[in-house]
JSON list of C-alpha atoms in Angstrom, two decimals:
[
{"chain": "A", "resi": 1, "resn": "UNK", "atom": "CA", "xyz": [55.06, 17.83, -20.65]},
{"chain": "A", "resi": 2, "resn": "UNK", "atom": "CA", "xyz": [56.30, 19.71, -23.67]},
{"chain": "A", "resi": 3, "resn": "UNK", "atom": "CA", "xyz": [53.85, 22.11, -25.27]},
{"chain": "A", "resi": 4, "resn": "UNK", "atom": "CA", "xyz": [54.41, 23.47, -28.75]},
{"chain": "A", "resi": 5, "resn": "UNK", "atom": "CA", "xyz": [52.92, 26.93, -29.06]},
{"chain": "A", "resi": 6, "resn": "UNK", "atom": "CA", "xyz": [51.40, 28.67, -32.06]},
{"chain": "A", "resi": 7, "resn": "UNK", "atom": "CA", "xyz": [49.31, 31.79, -32.43]},
{"chain": "A", "resi": 8, "resn": "UNK", "atom": "CA", "xyz": [45.65, 30.69, -32.43]},
{"chain": "A", "resi": 9, "resn": "UNK", "atom": "CA", "xyz": [44.76, 33.04, -35.24]},
{"chain": "A", "resi": 10, "resn": "UNK", "atom": "CA", "xyz": [46.26, 35.58, -37.58]},
{"chain": "A", "resi": 11, "resn": "UNK", "atom": "CA", "xyz": [44.93, 37.88, -40.24]},
{"chain": "A", "resi": 12, "resn": "UNK", "atom": "CA", "xyz": [46.68, 39.17, -43.36]},
{"chain": "A", "resi": 13, "resn": "UNK", "atom": "CA", "xyz": [45.62, 41.35, -46.25]},
{"chain": "A", "resi": 14, "resn": "UNK", "atom": "CA", "xyz": [45.79, 39.98, -49.78]},
{"chain": "A", "resi": 15, "resn": "UNK", "atom": "CA", "xyz": [49.30, 40.61, -51.06]},
{"chain": "A", "resi": 16, "resn": "UNK", "atom": "CA", "xyz": [50.60, 41.13, -47.55]},
{"chain": "A", "resi": 17, "resn": "UNK", "atom": "CA", "xyz": [53.23, 39.27, -45.58]},
{"chain": "A", "resi": 18, "resn": "UNK", "atom": "CA", "xyz": [52.60, 37.27, -42.44]},
{"chain": "A", "resi": 19, "resn": "UNK", "atom": "CA", "xyz": [54.90, 35.29, -40.16]},
{"chain": "A", "resi": 20, "resn": "UNK", "atom": "CA", "xyz": [53.50, 32.47, -38.07]},
{"chain": "A", "resi": 21, "resn": "UNK", "atom": "CA", "xyz": [55.62, 31.12, -35.25]},
{"chain": "A", "resi": 22, "resn": "UNK", "atom": "CA", "xyz": [56.17, 27.83, -33.46]},
{"chain": "A", "resi": 23, "resn": "UNK", "atom": "CA", "xyz": [57.67, 27.86, -30.01]},
{"chain": "A", "resi": 24, "resn": "UNK", "atom": "CA", "xyz": [58.20, 25.71, -26.96]},
{"chain": "A", "resi": 25, "resn": "UNK", "atom": "CA", "xyz": [56.64, 26.18, -23.56]},
{"chain": "A", "resi": 26, "resn": "UNK", "atom": "CA", "xyz": [60.12, 25.65, -22.17]},
{"chain": "A", "resi": 27, "resn": "UNK", "atom": "CA", "xyz": [63.22, 26.27, -24.20]},
{"chain": "A", "resi": 28, "resn": "UNK", "atom": "CA", "xyz": [64.03, 27.30, -27.72]},
{"chain": "A", "resi": 29, "resn": "UNK", "atom": "CA", "xyz": [63.23, 25.74, -31.06]},
{"chain": "A", "resi": 30, "resn": "UNK", "atom": "CA", "xyz": [66.25, 25.03, -33.18]},
{"chain": "A", "resi": 31, "resn": "UNK", "atom": "CA", "xyz": [66.91, 23.11, -36.35]},
{"chain": "A", "resi": 32, "resn": "UNK", "atom": "CA", "xyz": [67.63, 20.04, -34.25]},
{"chain": "A", "resi": 33, "resn": "UNK", "atom": "CA", "xyz": [63.87, 19.74, -33.74]},
{"chain": "A", "resi": 34, "resn": "UNK", "atom": "CA", "xyz": [63.46, 19.40, -37.52]},
{"chain": "A", "resi": 35, "resn": "UNK", "atom": "CA", "xyz": [60.45, 21.72, -37.61]},
{"chain": "A", "resi": 36, "resn": "UNK", "atom": "CA", "xyz": [57.98, 21.17, -40.39]},
{"chain": "A", "resi": 37, "resn": "UNK", "atom": "CA", "xyz": [54.85, 23.06, -41.40]},
{"chain": "A", "resi": 38, "resn": "UNK", "atom": "CA", "xyz": [51.60, 21.64, -42.71]},
{"chain": "A", "resi": 39, "resn": "UNK", "atom": "CA", "xyz": [48.58, 23.31, -44.26]},
{"chain": "A", "resi": 40, "resn": "UNK", "atom": "CA", "xyz": [45.04, 22.13, -43.63]},
{"chain": "A", "resi": 41, "resn": "UNK", "atom": "CA", "xyz": [42.30, 23.45, -45.86]},
{"chain": "A", "resi": 42, "resn": "UNK", "atom": "CA", "xyz": [38.72, 22.14, -45.53]},
{"chain": "A", "resi": 43, "resn": "UNK", "atom": "CA", "xyz": [37.91, 19.54, -48.15]},
{"chain": "A", "resi": 44, "resn": "UNK", "atom": "CA", "xyz": [41.54, 18.96, -49.04]},
{"chain": "A", "resi": 45, "resn": "UNK", "atom": "CA", "xyz": [44.19, 16.57, -47.83]},
{"chain": "A", "resi": 46, "resn": "UNK", "atom": "CA", "xyz": [46.79, 17.91, -45.46]},
{"chain": "A", "resi": 47, "resn": "UNK", "atom": "CA", "xyz": [49.73, 19.36, -47.33]},
{"chain": "A", "resi": 48, "resn": "UNK", "atom": "CA", "xyz": [53.33, 19.53, -46.18]},
{"chain": "A", "resi": 49, "resn": "UNK", "atom": "CA", "xyz": [54.79, 22.94, -46.94]},
{"chain": "A", "resi": 50, "resn": "UNK", "atom": "CA", "xyz": [58.15, 23.16, -45.19]},
{"chain": "A", "resi": 51, "resn": "UNK", "atom": "CA", "xyz": [60.46, 20.58, -43.64]},
{"chain": "A", "resi": 52, "resn": "UNK", "atom": "CA", "xyz": [63.81, 20.63, -41.85]},
{"chain": "A", "resi": 53, "resn": "UNK", "atom": "CA", "xyz": [63.18, 24.24, -40.83]},
{"chain": "A", "resi": 54, "resn": "UNK", "atom": "CA", "xyz": [63.40, 25.85, -44.26]},
{"chain": "A", "resi": 55, "resn": "UNK", "atom": "CA", "xyz": [63.18, 23.33, -47.09]},
{"chain": "A", "resi": 56, "resn": "UNK", "atom": "CA", "xyz": [60.14, 23.67, -49.33]},
{"chain": "A", "resi": 57, "resn": "UNK", "atom": "CA", "xyz": [58.24, 20.56, -50.33]},
{"chain": "A", "resi": 58, "resn": "UNK", "atom": "CA", "xyz": [57.90, 19.82, -54.01]},
{"chain": "A", "resi": 59, "resn": "UNK", "atom": "CA", "xyz": [55.33, 22.03, -55.68]},
{"chain": "A", "resi": 60, "resn": "UNK", "atom": "CA", "xyz": [55.06, 24.52, -52.83]},
{"chain": "A", "resi": 61, "resn": "UNK", "atom": "CA", "xyz": [55.18, 28.13, -54.08]},
{"chain": "A", "resi": 62, "resn": "UNK", "atom": "CA", "xyz": [58.21, 30.14, -53.07]},
{"chain": "A", "resi": 63, "resn": "UNK", "atom": "CA", "xyz": [56.00, 32.66, -51.27]},
{"chain": "A", "resi": 64, "resn": "UNK", "atom": "CA", "xyz": [56.14, 30.13, -48.40]},
{"chain": "A", "resi": 65, "resn": "UNK", "atom": "CA", "xyz": [59.41, 30.12, -46.50]},
{"chain": "A", "resi": 66, "resn": "UNK", "atom": "CA", "xyz": [60.61, 28.71, -43.21]},
{"chain": "A", "resi": 67, "resn": "UNK", "atom": "CA", "xyz": [63.23, 29.89, -40.76]},
{"chain": "A", "resi": 68, "resn": "UNK", "atom": "CA", "xyz": [64.29, 30.15, -37.15]},
{"chain": "A", "resi": 69, "resn": "UNK", "atom": "CA", "xyz": [63.45, 33.57, -35.71]},
{"chain": "A", "resi": 70, "resn": "UNK", "atom": "CA", "xyz": [64.88, 34.09, -32.29]},
{"chain": "A", "resi": 71, "resn": "UNK", "atom": "CA", "xyz": [63.85, 31.06, -30.26]},
{"chain": "A", "resi": 72, "resn": "UNK", "atom": "CA", "xyz": [61.02, 29.93, -32.53]},
{"chain": "A", "resi": 73, "resn": "UNK", "atom": "CA", "xyz": [60.48, 28.29, -35.88]},
{"chain": "A", "resi": 74, "resn": "UNK", "atom": "CA", "xyz": [58.68, 30.53, -38.31]},
{"chain": "A", "resi": 75, "resn": "UNK", "atom": "CA", "xyz": [56.60, 30.22, -41.45]},
{"chain": "A", "resi": 76, "resn": "UNK", "atom": "CA", "xyz": [56.45, 33.34, -43.58]},
{"chain": "A", "resi": 77, "resn": "UNK", "atom": "CA", "xyz": [53.96, 33.84, -46.37]},
{"chain": "A", "resi": 78, "resn": "UNK", "atom": "CA", "xyz": [54.95, 36.66, -48.70]},
{"chain": "A", "resi": 79, "resn": "UNK", "atom": "CA", "xyz": [52.28, 37.99, -51.03]},
{"chain": "A", "resi": 80, "resn": "UNK", "atom": "CA", "xyz": [49.38, 36.18, -49.37]},
{"chain": "A", "resi": 81, "resn": "UNK", "atom": "CA", "xyz": [46.60, 34.96, -51.61]},
{"chain": "A", "resi": 82, "resn": "UNK", "atom": "CA", "xyz": [42.99, 34.17, -50.86]},
{"chain": "A", "resi": 83, "resn": "UNK", "atom": "CA", "xyz": [43.57, 30.45, -51.11]},
{"chain": "A", "resi": 84, "resn": "UNK", "atom": "CA", "xyz": [46.22, 30.65, -48.39]},
{"chain": "A", "resi": 85, "resn": "UNK", "atom": "CA", "xyz": [43.33, 30.94, -45.95]},
{"chain": "A", "resi": 86, "resn": "UNK", "atom": "CA", "xyz": [43.83, 27.72, -43.98]},
{"chain": "A", "resi": 87, "resn": "UNK", "atom": "CA", "xyz": [44.96, 26.25, -40.71]},
{"chain": "A", "resi": 88, "resn": "UNK", "atom": "CA", "xyz": [48.71, 25.92, -40.36]},
{"chain": "A", "resi": 89, "resn": "UNK", "atom": "CA", "xyz": [50.38, 23.41, -38.06]},
{"chain": "A", "resi": 90, "resn": "UNK", "atom": "CA", "xyz": [53.97, 23.08, -37.05]},
{"chain": "A", "resi": 91, "resn": "UNK", "atom": "CA", "xyz": [55.34, 19.83, -35.72]},
{"chain": "A", "resi": 92, "resn": "UNK", "atom": "CA", "xyz": [58.60, 19.24, -33.90]},
{"chain": "A", "resi": 93, "resn": "UNK", "atom": "CA", "xyz": [60.59, 16.06, -33.53]},
{"chain": "A", "resi": 94, "resn": "UNK", "atom": "CA", "xyz": [61.43, 15.74, -29.83]},
{"chain": "A", "resi": 95, "resn": "UNK", "atom": "CA", "xyz": [63.75, 12.78, -30.24]},
{"chain": "A", "resi": 96, "resn": "UNK", "atom": "CA", "xyz": [63.21, 9.20, -29.10]},
{"chain": "A", "resi": 97, "resn": "UNK", "atom": "CA", "xyz": [60.55, 8.61, -31.74]},
{"chain": "A", "resi": 98, "resn": "UNK", "atom": "CA", "xyz": [58.24, 11.34, -30.41]},
{"chain": "A", "resi": 99, "resn": "UNK", "atom": "CA", "xyz": [56.63, 14.15, -32.39]},
{"chain": "A", "resi": 100, "resn": "UNK", "atom": "CA", "xyz": [54.55, 17.01, -31.01]},
{"chain": "A", "resi": 101, "resn": "UNK", "atom": "CA", "xyz": [52.22, 19.25, -33.00]},
{"chain": "A", "resi": 102, "resn": "UNK", "atom": "CA", "xyz": [51.50, 22.84, -32.18]},
{"chain": "A", "resi": 103, "resn": "UNK", "atom": "CA", "xyz": [47.90, 23.86, -31.63]},
{"chain": "A", "resi": 104, "resn": "UNK", "atom": "CA", "xyz": [47.64, 25.35, -35.11]},
{"chain": "A", "resi": 105, "resn": "UNK", "atom": "CA", "xyz": [47.11, 28.86, -36.44]},
{"chain": "A", "resi": 106, "resn": "UNK", "atom": "CA", "xyz": [43.97, 29.80, -38.30]},
{"chain": "A", "resi": 107, "resn": "UNK", "atom": "CA", "xyz": [44.98, 32.25, -41.01]},
{"chain": "A", "resi": 108, "resn": "UNK", "atom": "CA", "xyz": [42.41, 34.60, -42.46]},
{"chain": "A", "resi": 109, "resn": "UNK", "atom": "CA", "xyz": [43.12, 36.52, -45.65]},
{"chain": "A", "resi": 110, "resn": "UNK", "atom": "CA", "xyz": [40.97, 39.67, -45.64]},
{"chain": "B", "resi": 1, "resn": "UNK", "atom": "CA", "xyz": [51.35, 8.97, -57.59]},
{"chain": "B", "resi": 2, "resn": "UNK", "atom": "CA", "xyz": [51.75, 8.44, -53.86]},
{"chain": "B", "resi": 3, "resn": "UNK", "atom": "CA", "xyz": [48.41, 7.74, -52.21]},
{"chain": "B", "resi": 4, "resn": "UNK", "atom": "CA", "xyz": [47.24, 6.82, -48.73]},
{"chain": "B", "resi": 5, "resn": "UNK", "atom": "CA", "xyz": [43.66, 5.73, -48.12]},
{"chain": "B", "resi": 6, "resn": "UNK", "atom": "CA", "xyz": [42.39, 5.17, -44.61]},
{"chain": "B", "resi": 7, "resn": "UNK", "atom": "CA", "xyz": [39.42, 2.99, -43.70]},
{"chain": "B", "resi": 8, "resn": "UNK", "atom": "CA", "xyz": [37.83, 1.29, -40.73]},
{"chain": "B", "resi": 9, "resn": "UNK", "atom": "CA", "xyz": [36.44, 4.28, -38.90]},
{"chain": "B", "resi": 10, "resn": "UNK", "atom": "CA", "xyz": [33.12, 3.67, -37.15]},
{"chain": "B", "resi": 11, "resn": "UNK", "atom": "CA", "xyz": [30.95, 4.45, -34.16]},
{"chain": "B", "resi": 12, "resn": "UNK", "atom": "CA", "xyz": [31.96, 2.32, -31.17]},
{"chain": "B", "resi": 13, "resn": "UNK", "atom": "CA", "xyz": [30.97, 2.12, -27.50]},
{"chain": "B", "resi": 14, "resn": "UNK", "atom": "CA", "xyz": [33.42, 3.20, -24.79]},
{"chain": "B", "resi": 15, "resn": "UNK", "atom": "CA", "xyz": [35.64, 0.28, -23.91]},
{"chain": "B", "resi": 16, "resn": "UNK", "atom": "CA", "xyz": [35.29, -1.16, -27.38]},
{"chain": "B", "resi": 17, "resn": "UNK", "atom": "CA", "xyz": [37.86, -1.91, -30.05]},
{"chain": "B", "resi": 18, "resn": "UNK", "atom": "CA", "xyz": [38.43, -0.89, -33.65]},
{"chain": "B", "resi": 19, "resn": "UNK", "atom": "CA", "xyz": [41.11, -1.51, -36.25]},
{"chain": "B", "resi": 20, "resn": "UNK", "atom": "CA", "xyz": [41.97, 1.18, -38.75]},
{"chain": "B", "resi": 21, "resn": "UNK", "atom": "CA", "xyz": [43.72, 0.46, -42.03]},
{"chain": "B", "resi": 22, "resn": "UNK", "atom": "CA", "xyz": [45.73, 2.63, -44.39]},
{"chain": "B", "resi": 23, "resn": "UNK", "atom": "CA", "xyz": [46.28, 1.32, -47.90]},
{"chain": "B", "resi": 24, "resn": "UNK", "atom": "CA", "xyz": [49.43, 2.71, -49.49]},
{"chain": "B", "resi": 25, "resn": "UNK", "atom": "CA", "xyz": [50.27, 2.94, -53.17]},
{"chain": "B", "resi": 26, "resn": "UNK", "atom": "CA", "xyz": [52.68, 4.71, -55.48]},
{"chain": "B", "resi": 27, "resn": "UNK", "atom": "CA", "xyz": [55.81, 4.06, -53.43]},
{"chain": "B", "resi": 28, "resn": "UNK", "atom": "CA", "xyz": [57.78, 1.18, -51.96]},
{"chain": "B", "resi": 29, "resn": "UNK", "atom": "CA", "xyz": [55.89, 0.83, -48.70]},
{"chain": "B", "resi": 30, "resn": "UNK", "atom": "CA", "xyz": [58.52, -1.30, -46.97]},
{"chain": "B", "resi": 31, "resn": "UNK", "atom": "CA", "xyz": [61.09, 1.49, -47.32]},
{"chain": "B", "resi": 32, "resn": "UNK", "atom": "CA", "xyz": [59.29, 4.15, -45.30]},
{"chain": "B", "resi": 33, "resn": "UNK", "atom": "CA", "xyz": [58.24, 4.78, -41.75]},
{"chain": "B", "resi": 34, "resn": "UNK", "atom": "CA", "xyz": [54.57, 5.54, -41.22]},
{"chain": "B", "resi": 35, "resn": "UNK", "atom": "CA", "xyz": [52.51, 7.62, -38.81]},
{"chain": "B", "resi": 36, "resn": "UNK", "atom": "CA", "xyz": [49.03, 7.88, -37.38]},
{"chain": "B", "resi": 37, "resn": "UNK", "atom": "CA", "xyz": [47.89, 11.40, -36.52]},
{"chain": "B", "resi": 38, "resn": "UNK", "atom": "CA", "xyz": [44.46, 12.33, -35.20]},
{"chain": "B", "resi": 39, "resn": "UNK", "atom": "CA", "xyz": [42.26, 15.40, -34.94]},
{"chain": "B", "resi": 40, "resn": "UNK", "atom": "CA", "xyz": [39.43, 15.61, -32.45]},
{"chain": "B", "resi": 41, "resn": "UNK", "atom": "CA", "xyz": [36.38, 17.64, -33.52]},
{"chain": "B", "resi": 42, "resn": "UNK", "atom": "CA", "xyz": [37.25, 21.32, -33.58]},
{"chain": "B", "resi": 43, "resn": "UNK", "atom": "CA", "xyz": [40.76, 20.65, -32.29]},
{"chain": "B", "resi": 44, "resn": "UNK", "atom": "CA", "xyz": [44.28, 20.56, -33.67]},
{"chain": "B", "resi": 45, "resn": "UNK", "atom": "CA", "xyz": [46.39, 17.70, -34.91]},
{"chain": "B", "resi": 46, "resn": "UNK", "atom": "CA", "xyz": [47.90, 15.22, -32.49]},
{"chain": "B", "resi": 47, "resn": "UNK", "atom": "CA", "xyz": [50.63, 12.73, -33.30]},
{"chain": "B", "resi": 48, "resn": "UNK", "atom": "CA", "xyz": [49.48, 9.26, -32.19]},
{"chain": "B", "resi": 49, "resn": "UNK", "atom": "CA", "xyz": [52.02, 6.65, -33.29]},
{"chain": "B", "resi": 50, "resn": "UNK", "atom": "CA", "xyz": [54.98, 5.93, -35.55]},
{"chain": "B", "resi": 51, "resn": "UNK", "atom": "CA", "xyz": [56.35, 2.67, -36.91]},
{"chain": "B", "resi": 52, "resn": "UNK", "atom": "CA", "xyz": [59.75, 2.34, -38.49]},
{"chain": "B", "resi": 53, "resn": "UNK", "atom": "CA", "xyz": [60.07, 1.20, -42.08]},
{"chain": "B", "resi": 54, "resn": "UNK", "atom": "CA", "xyz": [60.95, -2.37, -41.04]},
{"chain": "B", "resi": 55, "resn": "UNK", "atom": "CA", "xyz": [58.33, -2.59, -38.31]},
{"chain": "B", "resi": 56, "resn": "UNK", "atom": "CA", "xyz": [60.99, -3.19, -35.67]},
{"chain": "B", "resi": 57, "resn": "UNK", "atom": "CA", "xyz": [60.26, -0.03, -33.69]},
{"chain": "B", "resi": 58, "resn": "UNK", "atom": "CA", "xyz": [57.01, 1.54, -32.61]},
{"chain": "B", "resi": 59, "resn": "UNK", "atom": "CA", "xyz": [56.41, 4.74, -30.69]},
{"chain": "B", "resi": 60, "resn": "UNK", "atom": "CA", "xyz": [53.27, 6.16, -29.15]},
{"chain": "B", "resi": 61, "resn": "UNK", "atom": "CA", "xyz": [51.96, 9.29, -27.56]},
{"chain": "B", "resi": 62, "resn": "UNK", "atom": "CA", "xyz": [51.45, 8.77, -23.82]},
{"chain": "B", "resi": 63, "resn": "UNK", "atom": "CA", "xyz": [47.66, 8.86, -23.90]},
{"chain": "B", "resi": 64, "resn": "UNK", "atom": "CA", "xyz": [47.38, 5.77, -26.12]},
{"chain": "B", "resi": 65, "resn": "UNK", "atom": "CA", "xyz": [50.25, 3.65, -24.78]},
{"chain": "B", "resi": 66, "resn": "UNK", "atom": "CA", "xyz": [49.04, 0.20, -23.79]},
{"chain": "B", "resi": 67, "resn": "UNK", "atom": "CA", "xyz": [45.75, 0.66, -25.65]},
{"chain": "B", "resi": 68, "resn": "UNK", "atom": "CA", "xyz": [46.74, 1.26, -29.29]},
{"chain": "B", "resi": 69, "resn": "UNK", "atom": "CA", "xyz": [49.06, -0.80, -31.45]},
{"chain": "B", "resi": 70, "resn": "UNK", "atom": "CA", "xyz": [50.52, 0.32, -34.76]},
{"chain": "B", "resi": 71, "resn": "UNK", "atom": "CA", "xyz": [51.56, -2.36, -37.22]},
{"chain": "B", "resi": 72, "resn": "UNK", "atom": "CA", "xyz": [52.24, -2.86, -40.88]},
{"chain": "B", "resi": 73, "resn": "UNK", "atom": "CA", "xyz": [51.98, -5.58, -43.49]},
{"chain": "B", "resi": 74, "resn": "UNK", "atom": "CA", "xyz": [54.39, -4.96, -46.33]},
{"chain": "B", "resi": 75, "resn": "UNK", "atom": "CA", "xyz": [52.94, -7.86, -48.34]},
{"chain": "B", "resi": 76, "resn": "UNK", "atom": "CA", "xyz": [49.69, -5.87, -48.46]},
{"chain": "B", "resi": 77, "resn": "UNK", "atom": "CA", "xyz": [51.20, -2.35, -48.44]},
{"chain": "B", "resi": 78, "resn": "UNK", "atom": "CA", "xyz": [48.95, -1.58, -45.50]},
{"chain": "B", "resi": 79, "resn": "UNK", "atom": "CA", "xyz": [49.37, 0.20, -42.20]},
{"chain": "B", "resi": 80, "resn": "UNK", "atom": "CA", "xyz": [47.13, -0.60, -39.24]},
{"chain": "B", "resi": 81, "resn": "UNK", "atom": "CA", "xyz": [46.10, 0.91, -35.95]},
{"chain": "B", "resi": 82, "resn": "UNK", "atom": "CA", "xyz": [44.51, -1.46, -33.47]},
{"chain": "B", "resi": 83, "resn": "UNK", "atom": "CA", "xyz": [42.61, 0.56, -30.91]},
{"chain": "B", "resi": 84, "resn": "UNK", "atom": "CA", "xyz": [41.42, -1.09, -27.71]},
{"chain": "B", "resi": 85, "resn": "UNK", "atom": "CA", "xyz": [39.75, 0.22, -24.55]},
{"chain": "B", "resi": 86, "resn": "UNK", "atom": "CA", "xyz": [38.46, 3.18, -26.49]},
{"chain": "B", "resi": 87, "resn": "UNK", "atom": "CA", "xyz": [37.46, 6.36, -24.65]},
{"chain": "B", "resi": 88, "resn": "UNK", "atom": "CA", "xyz": [35.41, 9.36, -25.59]},
{"chain": "B", "resi": 89, "resn": "UNK", "atom": "CA", "xyz": [38.56, 11.42, -25.99]},
{"chain": "B", "resi": 90, "resn": "UNK", "atom": "CA", "xyz": [39.71, 9.07, -28.74]},
{"chain": "B", "resi": 91, "resn": "UNK", "atom": "CA", "xyz": [36.93, 10.37, -30.98]},
{"chain": "B", "resi": 92, "resn": "UNK", "atom": "CA", "xyz": [38.68, 11.99, -33.93]},
{"chain": "B", "resi": 93, "resn": "UNK", "atom": "CA", "xyz": [39.54, 11.87, -37.57]},
{"chain": "B", "resi": 94, "resn": "UNK", "atom": "CA", "xyz": [42.54, 9.57, -37.89]},
{"chain": "B", "resi": 95, "resn": "UNK", "atom": "CA", "xyz": [45.06, 10.29, -40.62]},
{"chain": "B", "resi": 96, "resn": "UNK", "atom": "CA", "xyz": [47.89, 8.12, -41.78]},
{"chain": "B", "resi": 97, "resn": "UNK", "atom": "CA", "xyz": [51.00, 9.77, -43.12]},
{"chain": "B", "resi": 98, "resn": "UNK", "atom": "CA", "xyz": [54.22, 8.68, -44.75]},
{"chain": "B", "resi": 99, "resn": "UNK", "atom": "CA", "xyz": [57.64, 9.48, -43.39]},
{"chain": "B", "resi": 100, "resn": "UNK", "atom": "CA", "xyz": [59.90, 11.32, -45.78]},
{"chain": "B", "resi": 101, "resn": "UNK", "atom": "CA", "xyz": [62.79, 8.93, -46.25]},
{"chain": "B", "resi": 102, "resn": "UNK", "atom": "CA", "xyz": [65.05, 9.01, -43.23]},
{"chain": "B", "resi": 103, "resn": "UNK", "atom": "CA", "xyz": [63.88, 12.49, -42.30]},
{"chain": "B", "resi": 104, "resn": "UNK", "atom": "CA", "xyz": [61.84, 13.41, -39.27]},
{"chain": "B", "resi": 105, "resn": "UNK", "atom": "CA", "xyz": [58.66, 14.64, -40.89]},
{"chain": "B", "resi": 106, "resn": "UNK", "atom": "CA", "xyz": [55.48, 13.56, -42.65]},
{"chain": "B", "resi": 107, "resn": "UNK", "atom": "CA", "xyz": [55.49, 14.25, -46.37]},
{"chain": "B", "resi": 108, "resn": "UNK", "atom": "CA", "xyz": [52.26, 12.67, -47.65]},
{"chain": "B", "resi": 109, "resn": "UNK", "atom": "CA", "xyz": [48.91, 12.44, -45.91]},
{"chain": "B", "resi": 110, "resn": "UNK", "atom": "CA", "xyz": [45.72, 10.48, -46.33]},
{"chain": "B", "resi": 111, "resn": "UNK", "atom": "CA", "xyz": [42.30, 12.07, -46.12]},
{"chain": "B", "resi": 112, "resn": "UNK", "atom": "CA", "xyz": [41.38, 10.42, -42.84]},
{"chain": "B", "resi": 113, "resn": "UNK", "atom": "CA", "xyz": [38.77, 8.12, -41.35]},
{"chain": "B", "resi": 114, "resn": "UNK", "atom": "CA", "xyz": [36.41, 9.08, -38.53]},
{"chain": "B", "resi": 115, "resn": "UNK", "atom": "CA", "xyz": [36.21, 7.30, -35.20]},
{"chain": "B", "resi": 116, "resn": "UNK", "atom": "CA", "xyz": [33.38, 8.18, -32.81]},
{"chain": "B", "resi": 117, "resn": "UNK", "atom": "CA", "xyz": [33.38, 6.74, -29.32]}
]
């Protein structure tokens, strides 16, 4: 069974840069998995940040960027702000109508 | 403005059934695939099911196959999730989400409805 891996937690200073990653328990993540990233903040609806590896959704600040780093998908936040403190989820399309979410990363801005 | 509003969540006994609804507005519902995604208390997101824009294809995560059925009614702009033989591990907030065109991701999310088994 495929497991999508994410760091359970991460901490960044205000104004700092952080890179969250999204990997596979077996194999490498590539653009063919169409990785997307979603932000979950308590009290707010889930928000799609990045799709197709590196495309930003409408209205998403350009401090959020996506890429492939090595064998993982990555979400980089440059110039972190207090309201970036959220849970971040990647999801991969495995083919055959199947999607798998990573376990999520809880980002703290301190 | 694209909007998805889930309803139907409730407290149900193990082995029971429940039907969730997701009312869509602000877009041409019949043109887009739709998802159900759930989140158990204190846990991460889990993809549950997907239905193609025309309703001709449905896909499920293994743990709900044979118990859950995703469907849609384009005359009502509504997505459904029929859940049978419910188990404790099905307790979660259930979100519906819209597929982004022909792309393989969710671009708009509802706020969820809570199911407790």
